[in-house]
Coordinates of C-alpha atoms in Angstrom, one line a residue:
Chain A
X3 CA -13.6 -29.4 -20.6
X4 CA -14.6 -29.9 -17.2
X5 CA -12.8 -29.8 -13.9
X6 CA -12.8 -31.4 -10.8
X7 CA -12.0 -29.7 -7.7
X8 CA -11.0 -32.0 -5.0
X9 CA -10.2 -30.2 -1.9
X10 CA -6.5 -31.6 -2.7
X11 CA -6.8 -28.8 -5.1
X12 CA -7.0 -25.7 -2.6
X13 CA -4.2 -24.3 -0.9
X14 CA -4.9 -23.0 2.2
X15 CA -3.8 -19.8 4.0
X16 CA -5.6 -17.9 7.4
X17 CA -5.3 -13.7 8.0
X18 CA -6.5 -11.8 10.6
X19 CA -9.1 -8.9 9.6
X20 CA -6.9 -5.9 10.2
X21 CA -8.7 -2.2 11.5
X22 CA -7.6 -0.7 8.4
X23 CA -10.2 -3.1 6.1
X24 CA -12.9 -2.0 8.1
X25 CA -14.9 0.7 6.5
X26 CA -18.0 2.9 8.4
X27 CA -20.6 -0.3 7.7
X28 CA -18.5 -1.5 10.5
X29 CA -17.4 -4.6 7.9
X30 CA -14.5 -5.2 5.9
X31 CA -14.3 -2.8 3.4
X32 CA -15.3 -5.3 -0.4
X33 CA -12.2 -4.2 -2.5
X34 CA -9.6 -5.8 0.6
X35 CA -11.1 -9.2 -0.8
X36 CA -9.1 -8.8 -3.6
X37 CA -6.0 -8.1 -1.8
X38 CA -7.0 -11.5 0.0
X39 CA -7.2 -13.7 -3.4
X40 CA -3.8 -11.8 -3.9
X41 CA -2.0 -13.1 -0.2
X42 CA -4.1 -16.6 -1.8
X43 CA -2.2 -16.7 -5.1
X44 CA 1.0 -15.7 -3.5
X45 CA 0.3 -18.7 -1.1
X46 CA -0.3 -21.2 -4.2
X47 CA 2.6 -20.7 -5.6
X48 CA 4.1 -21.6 -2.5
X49 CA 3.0 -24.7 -2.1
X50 CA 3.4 -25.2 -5.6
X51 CA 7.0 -25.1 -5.1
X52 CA 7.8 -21.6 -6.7
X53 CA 8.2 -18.1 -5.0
X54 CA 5.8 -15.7 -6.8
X55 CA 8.7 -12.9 -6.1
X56 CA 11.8 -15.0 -7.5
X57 CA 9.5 -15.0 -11.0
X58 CA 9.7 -11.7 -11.3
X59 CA 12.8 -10.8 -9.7
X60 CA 14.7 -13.8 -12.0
X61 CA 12.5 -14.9 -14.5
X62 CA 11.4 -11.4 -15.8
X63 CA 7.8 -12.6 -15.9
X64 CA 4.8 -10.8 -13.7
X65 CA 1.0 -12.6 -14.0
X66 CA -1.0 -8.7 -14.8
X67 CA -4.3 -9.3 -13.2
X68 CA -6.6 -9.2 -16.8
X69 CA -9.7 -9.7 -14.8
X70 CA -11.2 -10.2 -11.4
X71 CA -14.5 -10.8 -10.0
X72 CA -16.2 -11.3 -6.6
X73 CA -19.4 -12.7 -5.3
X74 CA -20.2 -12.0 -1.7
X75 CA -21.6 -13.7 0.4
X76 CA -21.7 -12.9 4.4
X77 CA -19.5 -9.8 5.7
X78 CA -16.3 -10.3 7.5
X79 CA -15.7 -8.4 10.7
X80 CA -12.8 -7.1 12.7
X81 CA -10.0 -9.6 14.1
X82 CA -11.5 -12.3 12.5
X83 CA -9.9 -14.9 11.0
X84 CA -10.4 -15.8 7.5
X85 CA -9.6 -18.8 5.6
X86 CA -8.7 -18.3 1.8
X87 CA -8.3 -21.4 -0.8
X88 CA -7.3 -20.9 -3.8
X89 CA -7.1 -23.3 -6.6
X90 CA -6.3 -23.0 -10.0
X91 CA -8.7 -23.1 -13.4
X92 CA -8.1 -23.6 -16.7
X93 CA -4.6 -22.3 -17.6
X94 CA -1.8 -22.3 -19.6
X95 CA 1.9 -20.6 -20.0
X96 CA 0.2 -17.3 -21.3
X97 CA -3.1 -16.9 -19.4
X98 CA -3.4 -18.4 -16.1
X99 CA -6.8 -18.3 -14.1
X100 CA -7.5 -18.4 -9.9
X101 CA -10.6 -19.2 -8.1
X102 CA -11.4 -18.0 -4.4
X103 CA -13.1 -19.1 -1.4
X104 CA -13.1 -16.7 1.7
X105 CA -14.2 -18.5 4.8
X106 CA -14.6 -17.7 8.6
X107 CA -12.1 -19.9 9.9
X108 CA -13.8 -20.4 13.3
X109 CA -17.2 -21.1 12.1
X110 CA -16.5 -22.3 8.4
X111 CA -19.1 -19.4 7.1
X112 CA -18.5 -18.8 3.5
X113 CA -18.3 -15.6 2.9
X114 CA -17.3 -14.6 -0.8
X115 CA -15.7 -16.8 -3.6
X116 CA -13.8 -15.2 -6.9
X117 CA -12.2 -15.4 -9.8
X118 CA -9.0 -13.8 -11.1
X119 CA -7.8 -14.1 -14.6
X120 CA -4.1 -12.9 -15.3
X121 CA -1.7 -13.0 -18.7
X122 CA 1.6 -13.5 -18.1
X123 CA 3.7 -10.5 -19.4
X124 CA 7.5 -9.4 -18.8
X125 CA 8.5 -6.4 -16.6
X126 CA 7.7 -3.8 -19.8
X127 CA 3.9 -5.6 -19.6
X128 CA 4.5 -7.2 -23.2
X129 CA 2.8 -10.5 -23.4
X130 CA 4.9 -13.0 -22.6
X131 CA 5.4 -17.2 -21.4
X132 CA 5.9 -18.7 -18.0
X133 CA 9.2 -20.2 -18.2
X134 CA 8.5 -24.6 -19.0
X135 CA 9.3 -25.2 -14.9
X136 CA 6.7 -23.0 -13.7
X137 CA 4.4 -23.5 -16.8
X138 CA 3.8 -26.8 -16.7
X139 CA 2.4 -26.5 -13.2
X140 CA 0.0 -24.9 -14.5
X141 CA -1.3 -27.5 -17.2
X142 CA -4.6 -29.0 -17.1
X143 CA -2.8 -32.5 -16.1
X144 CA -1.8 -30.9 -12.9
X145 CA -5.7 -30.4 -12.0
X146 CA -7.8 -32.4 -14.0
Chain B
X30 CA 17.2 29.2 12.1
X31 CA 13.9 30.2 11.9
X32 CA 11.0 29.6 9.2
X33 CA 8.0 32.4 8.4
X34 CA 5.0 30.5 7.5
X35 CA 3.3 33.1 5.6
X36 CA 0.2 31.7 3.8
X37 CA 1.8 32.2 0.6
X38 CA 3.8 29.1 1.9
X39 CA 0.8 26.4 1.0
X40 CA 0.4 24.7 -1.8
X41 CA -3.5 24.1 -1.2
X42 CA -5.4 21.0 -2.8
X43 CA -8.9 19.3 -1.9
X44 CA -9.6 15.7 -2.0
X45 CA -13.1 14.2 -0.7
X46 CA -13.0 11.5 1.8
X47 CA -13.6 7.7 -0.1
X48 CA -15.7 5.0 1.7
X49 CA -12.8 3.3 1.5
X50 CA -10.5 5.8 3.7
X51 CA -13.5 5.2 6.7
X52 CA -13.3 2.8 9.2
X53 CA -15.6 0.5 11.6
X54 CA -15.4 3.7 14.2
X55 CA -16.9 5.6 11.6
X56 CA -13.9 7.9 10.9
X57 CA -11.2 8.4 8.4
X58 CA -8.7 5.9 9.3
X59 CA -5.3 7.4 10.4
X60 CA -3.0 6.1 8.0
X61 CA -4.7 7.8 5.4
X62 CA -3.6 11.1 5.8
X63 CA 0.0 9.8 5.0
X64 CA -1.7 9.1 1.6
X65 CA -3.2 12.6 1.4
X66 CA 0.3 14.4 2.4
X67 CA 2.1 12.2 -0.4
X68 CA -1.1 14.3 -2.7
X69 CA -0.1 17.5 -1.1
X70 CA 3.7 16.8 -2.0
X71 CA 2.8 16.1 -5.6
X72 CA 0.2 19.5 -5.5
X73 CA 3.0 21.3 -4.0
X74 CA 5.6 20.4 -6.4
X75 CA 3.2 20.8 -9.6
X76 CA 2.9 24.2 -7.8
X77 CA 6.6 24.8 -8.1
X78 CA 6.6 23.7 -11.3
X79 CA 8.0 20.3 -11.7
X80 CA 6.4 17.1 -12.4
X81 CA 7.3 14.5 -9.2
X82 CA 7.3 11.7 -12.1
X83 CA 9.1 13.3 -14.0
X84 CA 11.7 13.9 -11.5
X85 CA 11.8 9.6 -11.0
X86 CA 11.4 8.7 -14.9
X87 CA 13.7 11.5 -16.3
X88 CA 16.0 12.6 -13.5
X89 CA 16.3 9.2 -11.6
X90 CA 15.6 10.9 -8.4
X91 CA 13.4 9.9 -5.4
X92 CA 12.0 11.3 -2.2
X93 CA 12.3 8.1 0.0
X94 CA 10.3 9.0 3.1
X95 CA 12.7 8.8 5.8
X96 CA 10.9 10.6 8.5
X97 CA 6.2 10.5 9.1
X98 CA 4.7 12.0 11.9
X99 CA 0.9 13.1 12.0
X100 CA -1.5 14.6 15.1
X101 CA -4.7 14.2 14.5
X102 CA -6.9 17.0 15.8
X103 CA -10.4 16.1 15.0
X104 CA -11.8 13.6 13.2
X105 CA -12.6 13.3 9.1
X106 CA -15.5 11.5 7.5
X107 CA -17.1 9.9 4.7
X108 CA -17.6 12.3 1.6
X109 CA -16.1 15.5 3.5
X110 CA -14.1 17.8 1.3
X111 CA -10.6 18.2 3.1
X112 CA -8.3 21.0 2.1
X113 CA -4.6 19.6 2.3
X114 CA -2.5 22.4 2.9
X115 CA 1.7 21.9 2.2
X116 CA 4.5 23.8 3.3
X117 CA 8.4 23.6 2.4
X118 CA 10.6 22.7 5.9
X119 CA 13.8 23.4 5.9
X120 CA 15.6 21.6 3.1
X121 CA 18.6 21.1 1.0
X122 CA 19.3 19.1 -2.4
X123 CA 19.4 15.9 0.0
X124 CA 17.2 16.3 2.8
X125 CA 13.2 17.3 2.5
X126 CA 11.2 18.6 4.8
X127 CA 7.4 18.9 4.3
X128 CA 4.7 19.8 6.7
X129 CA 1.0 19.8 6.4
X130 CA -2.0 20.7 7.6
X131 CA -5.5 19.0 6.7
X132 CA -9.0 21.2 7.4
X133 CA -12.6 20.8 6.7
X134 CA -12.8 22.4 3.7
X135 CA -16.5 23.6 4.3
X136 CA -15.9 24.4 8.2
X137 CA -12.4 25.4 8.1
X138 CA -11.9 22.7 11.4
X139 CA -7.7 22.0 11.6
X140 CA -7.7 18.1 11.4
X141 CA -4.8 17.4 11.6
X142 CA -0.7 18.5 11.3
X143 CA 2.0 16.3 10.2
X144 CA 5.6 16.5 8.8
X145 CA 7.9 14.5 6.5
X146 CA 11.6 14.3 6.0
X147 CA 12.6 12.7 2.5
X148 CA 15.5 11.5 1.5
X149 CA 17.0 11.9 -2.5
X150 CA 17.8 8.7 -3.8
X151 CA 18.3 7.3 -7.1
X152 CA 16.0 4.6 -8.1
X153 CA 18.1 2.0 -6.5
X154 CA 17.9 3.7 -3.5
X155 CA 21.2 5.3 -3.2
X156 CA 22.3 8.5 -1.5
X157 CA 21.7 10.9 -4.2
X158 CA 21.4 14.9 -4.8
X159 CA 18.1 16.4 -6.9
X160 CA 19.1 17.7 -10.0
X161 CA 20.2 21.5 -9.4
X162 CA 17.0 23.3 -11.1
X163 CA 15.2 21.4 -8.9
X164 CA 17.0 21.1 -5.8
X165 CA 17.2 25.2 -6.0
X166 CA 13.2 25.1 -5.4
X167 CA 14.0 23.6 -2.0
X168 CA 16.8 26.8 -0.7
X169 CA 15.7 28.2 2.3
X170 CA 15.7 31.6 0.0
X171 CA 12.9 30.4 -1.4
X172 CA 10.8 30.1 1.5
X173 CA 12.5 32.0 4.4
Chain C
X8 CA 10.6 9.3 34.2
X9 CA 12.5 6.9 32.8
X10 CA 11.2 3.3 30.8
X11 CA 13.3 -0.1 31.0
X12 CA 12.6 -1.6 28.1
X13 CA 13.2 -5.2 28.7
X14 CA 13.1 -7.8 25.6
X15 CA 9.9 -9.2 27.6
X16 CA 8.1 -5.9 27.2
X17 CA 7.7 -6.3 23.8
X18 CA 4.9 -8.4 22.1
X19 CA 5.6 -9.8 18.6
X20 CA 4.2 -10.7 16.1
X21 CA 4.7 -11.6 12.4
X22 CA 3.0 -10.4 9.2
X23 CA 4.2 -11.1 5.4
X24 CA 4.2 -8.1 3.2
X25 CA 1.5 -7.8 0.2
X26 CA 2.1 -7.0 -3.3
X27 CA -0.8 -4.4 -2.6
X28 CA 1.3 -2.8 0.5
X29 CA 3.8 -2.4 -2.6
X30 CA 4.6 0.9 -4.7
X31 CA 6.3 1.7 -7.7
X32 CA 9.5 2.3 -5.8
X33 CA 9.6 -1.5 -5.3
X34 CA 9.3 -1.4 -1.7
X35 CA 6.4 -1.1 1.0
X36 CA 4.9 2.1 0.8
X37 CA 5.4 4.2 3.8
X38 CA 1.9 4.3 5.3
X39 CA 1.1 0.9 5.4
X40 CA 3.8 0.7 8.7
X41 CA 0.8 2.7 10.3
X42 CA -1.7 -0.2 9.8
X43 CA 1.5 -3.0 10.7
X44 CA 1.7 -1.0 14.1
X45 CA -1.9 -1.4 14.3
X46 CA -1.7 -5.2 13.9
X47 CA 0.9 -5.2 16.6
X48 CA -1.2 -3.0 19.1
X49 CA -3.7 -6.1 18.8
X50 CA -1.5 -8.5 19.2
X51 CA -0.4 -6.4 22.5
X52 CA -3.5 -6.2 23.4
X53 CA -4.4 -10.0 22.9
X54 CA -1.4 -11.6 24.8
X55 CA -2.2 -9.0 27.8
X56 CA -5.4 -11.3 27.9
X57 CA -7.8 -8.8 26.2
X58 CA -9.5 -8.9 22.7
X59 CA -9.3 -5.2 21.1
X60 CA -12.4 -5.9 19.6
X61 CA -14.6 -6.8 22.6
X62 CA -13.0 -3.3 23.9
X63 CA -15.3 -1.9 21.5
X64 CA -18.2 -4.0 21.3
X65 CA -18.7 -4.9 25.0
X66 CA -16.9 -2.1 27.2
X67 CA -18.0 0.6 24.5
X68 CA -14.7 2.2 24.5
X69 CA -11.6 2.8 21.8
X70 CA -8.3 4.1 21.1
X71 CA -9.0 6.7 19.3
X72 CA -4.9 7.7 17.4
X73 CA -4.6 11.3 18.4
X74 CA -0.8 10.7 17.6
X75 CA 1.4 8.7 15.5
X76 CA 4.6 9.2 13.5
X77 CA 7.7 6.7 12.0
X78 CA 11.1 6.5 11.5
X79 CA 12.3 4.4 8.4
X80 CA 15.7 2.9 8.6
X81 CA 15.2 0.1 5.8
X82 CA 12.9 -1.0 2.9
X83 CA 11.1 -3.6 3.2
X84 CA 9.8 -5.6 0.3
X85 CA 6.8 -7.6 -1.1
X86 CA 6.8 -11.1 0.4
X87 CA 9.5 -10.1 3.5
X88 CA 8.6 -11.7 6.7
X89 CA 8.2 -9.2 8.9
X90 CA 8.4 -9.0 12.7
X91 CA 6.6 -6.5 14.5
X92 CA 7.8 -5.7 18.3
X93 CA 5.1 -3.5 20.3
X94 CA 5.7 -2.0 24.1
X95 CA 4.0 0.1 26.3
X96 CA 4.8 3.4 26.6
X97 CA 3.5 5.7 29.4
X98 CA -0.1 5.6 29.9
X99 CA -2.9 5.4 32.1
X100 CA -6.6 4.9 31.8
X101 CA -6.7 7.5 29.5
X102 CA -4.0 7.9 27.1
X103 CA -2.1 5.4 25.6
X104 CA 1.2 5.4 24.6
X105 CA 2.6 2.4 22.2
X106 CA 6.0 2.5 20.4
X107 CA 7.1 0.1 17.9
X108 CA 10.1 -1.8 16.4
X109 CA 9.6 -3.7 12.9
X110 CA 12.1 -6.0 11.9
X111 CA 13.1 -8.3 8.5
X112 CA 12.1 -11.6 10.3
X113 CA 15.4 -13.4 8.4
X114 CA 17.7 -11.0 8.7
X115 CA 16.9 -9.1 11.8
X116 CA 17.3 -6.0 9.9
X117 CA 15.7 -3.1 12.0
X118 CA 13.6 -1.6 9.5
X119 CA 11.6 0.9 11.3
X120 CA 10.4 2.5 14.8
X121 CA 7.5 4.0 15.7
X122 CA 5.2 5.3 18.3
X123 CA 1.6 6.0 18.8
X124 CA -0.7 7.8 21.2
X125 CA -4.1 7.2 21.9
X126 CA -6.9 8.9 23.5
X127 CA -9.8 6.4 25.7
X128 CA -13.3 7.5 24.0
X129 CA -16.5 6.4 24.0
X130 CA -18.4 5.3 20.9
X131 CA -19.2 8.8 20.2
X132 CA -15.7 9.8 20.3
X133 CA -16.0 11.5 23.5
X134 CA -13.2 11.6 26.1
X135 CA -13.4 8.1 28.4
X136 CA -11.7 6.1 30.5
X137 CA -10.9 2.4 30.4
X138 CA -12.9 -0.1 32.3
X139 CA -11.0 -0.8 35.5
X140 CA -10.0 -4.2 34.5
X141 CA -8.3 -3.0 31.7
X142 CA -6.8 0.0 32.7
X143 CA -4.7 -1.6 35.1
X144 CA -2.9 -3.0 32.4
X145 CA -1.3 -0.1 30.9
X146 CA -0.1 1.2 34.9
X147 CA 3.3 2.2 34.8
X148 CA 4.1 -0.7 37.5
X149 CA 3.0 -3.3 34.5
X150 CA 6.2 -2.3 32.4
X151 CA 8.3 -0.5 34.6
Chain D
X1 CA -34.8 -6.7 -21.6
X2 CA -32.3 -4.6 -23.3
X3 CA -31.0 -1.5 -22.1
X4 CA -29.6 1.7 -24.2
X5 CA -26.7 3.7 -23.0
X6 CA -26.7 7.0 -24.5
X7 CA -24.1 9.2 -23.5
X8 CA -26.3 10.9 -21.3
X9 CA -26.6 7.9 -19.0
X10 CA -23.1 8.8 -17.7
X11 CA -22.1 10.8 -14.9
X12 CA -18.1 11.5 -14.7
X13 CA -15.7 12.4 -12.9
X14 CA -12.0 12.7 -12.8
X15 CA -9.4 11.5 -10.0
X16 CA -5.6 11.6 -10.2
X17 CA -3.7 8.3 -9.4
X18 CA -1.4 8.8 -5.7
X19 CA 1.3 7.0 -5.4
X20 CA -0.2 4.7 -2.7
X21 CA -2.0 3.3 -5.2
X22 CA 0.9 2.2 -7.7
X23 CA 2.5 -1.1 -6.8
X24 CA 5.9 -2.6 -7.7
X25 CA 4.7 -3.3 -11.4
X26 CA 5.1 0.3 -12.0
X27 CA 1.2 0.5 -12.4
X28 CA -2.0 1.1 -10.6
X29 CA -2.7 -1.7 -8.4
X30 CA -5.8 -3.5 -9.5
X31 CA -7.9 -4.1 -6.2
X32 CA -7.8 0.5 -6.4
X33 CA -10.4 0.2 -9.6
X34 CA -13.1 -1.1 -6.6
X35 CA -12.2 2.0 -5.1
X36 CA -12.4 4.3 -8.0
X37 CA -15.4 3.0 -9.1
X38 CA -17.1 3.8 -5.7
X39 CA -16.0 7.5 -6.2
X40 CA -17.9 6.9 -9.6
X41 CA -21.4 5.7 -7.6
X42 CA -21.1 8.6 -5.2
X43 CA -20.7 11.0 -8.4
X44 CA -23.3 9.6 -9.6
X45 CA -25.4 9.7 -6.3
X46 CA -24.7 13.0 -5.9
X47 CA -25.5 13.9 -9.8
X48 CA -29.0 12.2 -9.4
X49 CA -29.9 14.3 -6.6
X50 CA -29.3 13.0 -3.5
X51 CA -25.8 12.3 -1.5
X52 CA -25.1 8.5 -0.8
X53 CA -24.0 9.3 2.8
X54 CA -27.8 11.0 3.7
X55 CA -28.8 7.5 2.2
X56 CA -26.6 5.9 5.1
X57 CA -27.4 8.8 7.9
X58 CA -30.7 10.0 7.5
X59 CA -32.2 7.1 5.8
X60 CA -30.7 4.2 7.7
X61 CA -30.1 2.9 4.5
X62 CA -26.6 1.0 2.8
X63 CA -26.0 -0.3 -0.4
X64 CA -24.0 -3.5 0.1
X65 CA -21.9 -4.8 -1.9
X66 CA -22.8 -8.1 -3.4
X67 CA -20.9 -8.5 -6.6
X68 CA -18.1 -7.1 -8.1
X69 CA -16.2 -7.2 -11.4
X70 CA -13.7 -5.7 -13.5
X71 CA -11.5 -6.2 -16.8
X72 CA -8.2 -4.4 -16.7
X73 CA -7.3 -3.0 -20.6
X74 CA -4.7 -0.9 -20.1
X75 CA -2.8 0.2 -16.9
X76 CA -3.3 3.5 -15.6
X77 CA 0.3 5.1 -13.7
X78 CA 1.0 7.2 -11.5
X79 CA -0.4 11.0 -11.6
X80 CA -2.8 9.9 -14.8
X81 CA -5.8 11.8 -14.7
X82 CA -8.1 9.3 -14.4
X83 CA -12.0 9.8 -15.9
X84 CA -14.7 7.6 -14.1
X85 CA -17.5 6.8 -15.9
X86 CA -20.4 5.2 -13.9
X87 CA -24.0 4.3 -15.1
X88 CA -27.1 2.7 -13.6
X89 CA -27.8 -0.9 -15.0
X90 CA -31.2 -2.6 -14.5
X91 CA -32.1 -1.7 -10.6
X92 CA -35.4 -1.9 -8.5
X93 CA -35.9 -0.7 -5.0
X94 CA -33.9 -3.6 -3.7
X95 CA -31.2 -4.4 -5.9
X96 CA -29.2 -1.9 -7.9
X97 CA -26.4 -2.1 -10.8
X98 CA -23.8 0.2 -11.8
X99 CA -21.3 -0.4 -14.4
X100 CA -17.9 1.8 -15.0
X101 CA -15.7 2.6 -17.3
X102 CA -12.5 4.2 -16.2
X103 CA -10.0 5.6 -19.1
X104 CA -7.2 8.1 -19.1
X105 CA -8.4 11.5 -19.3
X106 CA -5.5 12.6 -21.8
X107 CA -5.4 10.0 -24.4
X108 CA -8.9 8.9 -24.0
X109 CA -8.0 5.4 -23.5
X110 CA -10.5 2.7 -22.4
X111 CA -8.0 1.7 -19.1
X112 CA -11.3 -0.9 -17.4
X113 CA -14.6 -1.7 -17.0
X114 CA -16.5 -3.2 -14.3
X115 CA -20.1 -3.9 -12.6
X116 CA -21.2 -4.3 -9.2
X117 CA -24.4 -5.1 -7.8
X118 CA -25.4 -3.9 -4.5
X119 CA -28.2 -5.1 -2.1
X120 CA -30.2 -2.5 -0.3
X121 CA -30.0 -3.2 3.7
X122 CA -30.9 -1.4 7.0
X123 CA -27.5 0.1 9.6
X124 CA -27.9 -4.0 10.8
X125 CA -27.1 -4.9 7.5
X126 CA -30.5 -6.3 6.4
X127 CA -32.5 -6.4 3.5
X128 CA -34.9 -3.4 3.0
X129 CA -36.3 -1.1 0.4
X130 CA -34.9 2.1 -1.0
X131 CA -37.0 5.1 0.4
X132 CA -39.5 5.7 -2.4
X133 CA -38.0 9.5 -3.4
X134 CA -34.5 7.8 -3.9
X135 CA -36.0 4.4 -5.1
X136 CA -37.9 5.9 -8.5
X137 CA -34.2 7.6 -9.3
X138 CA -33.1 3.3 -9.7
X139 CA -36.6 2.7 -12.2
X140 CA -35.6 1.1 -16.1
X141 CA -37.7 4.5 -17.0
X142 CA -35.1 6.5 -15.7
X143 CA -32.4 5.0 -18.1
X144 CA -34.5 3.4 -20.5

């Protein structure tokens, strides 16, 4: 299986380094990129026509992060302004994966990409599936 | 009313700063010592001799935070031990008061001072009383 | 002394809440309001025509927190729009004085108030005062 | 190349989860392993010989972050006595590996496991060499 990854296939959302992700190297502190892909994901499912929040809150389902990784690649400073895309990989209604691109938004820098990997439980963590109106947005026919 | 503050008062604990609690001035940042009271009120009540999880999983009971202030003295940084010291305020079974003090544990340097009023709820967030072996731990009788 | 506090004093800005700024309350935990009022200081800072950041880098000066504390009237929870107001308080060129409103964006729901004071150092943390371009901003006559 | 990991490769040590760090799953947060294992590579800085932040201050040396990864097993809760365990993976003078485990210090439970890799840079954040008396501590004969 192979994917394509048109840009069509990123949503796109900007933040604003806060002083709080800073750490003493005077950059952001690495683990905040996670938090990023997170605010990405959340942003995804927006434009994918679902609130992340209403899944839980209604549909008893949470996405458990099974696995995340990051690569970075320039540091991000202070009251900068970062571009995250976020597409989707390879997924279905149990196990759904994310990638990541963290850009400078001014100068288009890359600065880290990622991957998350998350299994789709209910609210006691007990494997579970996304119900079909949500699942099937995250078939391969959506992204192929 | 008026409160003694003998030393017996403190619960002490000691946490070491995280690279992660620094930021880009090369200090701990200042939100963080909310974080470190929350682990003095947990030390404190281990101290007294209930669990603060078990008081939310078995008893239904929270301390919502109603009430934060902190004034920072001198400045913490990365990899310094820092004694969190925690104190009883004047309290009843539906109003908590804590106050703390943060020092250097290898100097003895006061960082900083701070005080927290909680409110008991249950886990939806209702008005609620602590449950009375509990709530007896907070009599001024205990701590005048 | 007495502040008017006009609606054109404040500076706002808007921030969506994280499932990291989360705890297992199911609401925003308290400490991350700290941080929020950070994010509106630089957003004070920035429509008063000055970058917080080149306050720092290019004038060699910060605000370092000497003071800050919160009042929580409201939850707020993941995925909430919320709207942070930020004034000046009394201050001169060198101590600062910000106080704080944050709001549910939809609802208008005051969800807590807060204020912070801040002591002009230089990089070394020593006492400072602002650069004269600057510190004219924060005169009494600016918000009076 | 192959590497053993005997027991003794290991340095430990044991945190206790704050609150802060739970989100509204009821769990630990998953962007807070980052963290915990960079209290495992100062541990294991400091059980090697040498404290990470002398590295930074005396040596003008950092370890930057390059990569980062982690697989979540099991989720660790609030007040869980957390055990960190954090050993060297194949490292030179300029590039260095740790890998984690972090499991539940009562039950014994595997809770994740992760790597990061870390480039060795100057205070200006460029590349450089370990000092030579630290440097030898990252040889494969250390940990062969």
């Amino acid at each position: 299986m192979h994917e394509t990854s048109s840009d069509s296939d990123y949503v796109e959302t900007v933040i604003r380094v806060r002083y709080a992700e800073t750490d003493q190297m005077g950059v952001v502190y690495h683990a905040n990129y996670l938090v990023w892909f997170e605010v990405g994901r959340v942003a995804w499912c927006g434009a994918r026509g679902f609130q992340y929040r209403e899944l839980e809150a209604r549909d008893n389902r949470m996405m458990l992060v099974a696995e995340a990784s990051c690569r970075y690649r320039a540091p991000a400073r202070f009251d900068d302004e970062i571009l995250i895309r976020t597409a989707i990989g390879s997924s279905n209604d149990k196990v759904i994966r994310f990638r990541y691109e963290t850009r400078n938004q001014h100068s288009g820098q890359l600065l880290a990409t990622g991957e998350t990997v998350h299994v789709v439980t209910d609210r006691n963590l007990r494997p579970a599936r996304l119900p079909k109106h949500i699942g099937k947005l995250f078939l391969p026919s959506r992204h192929a």
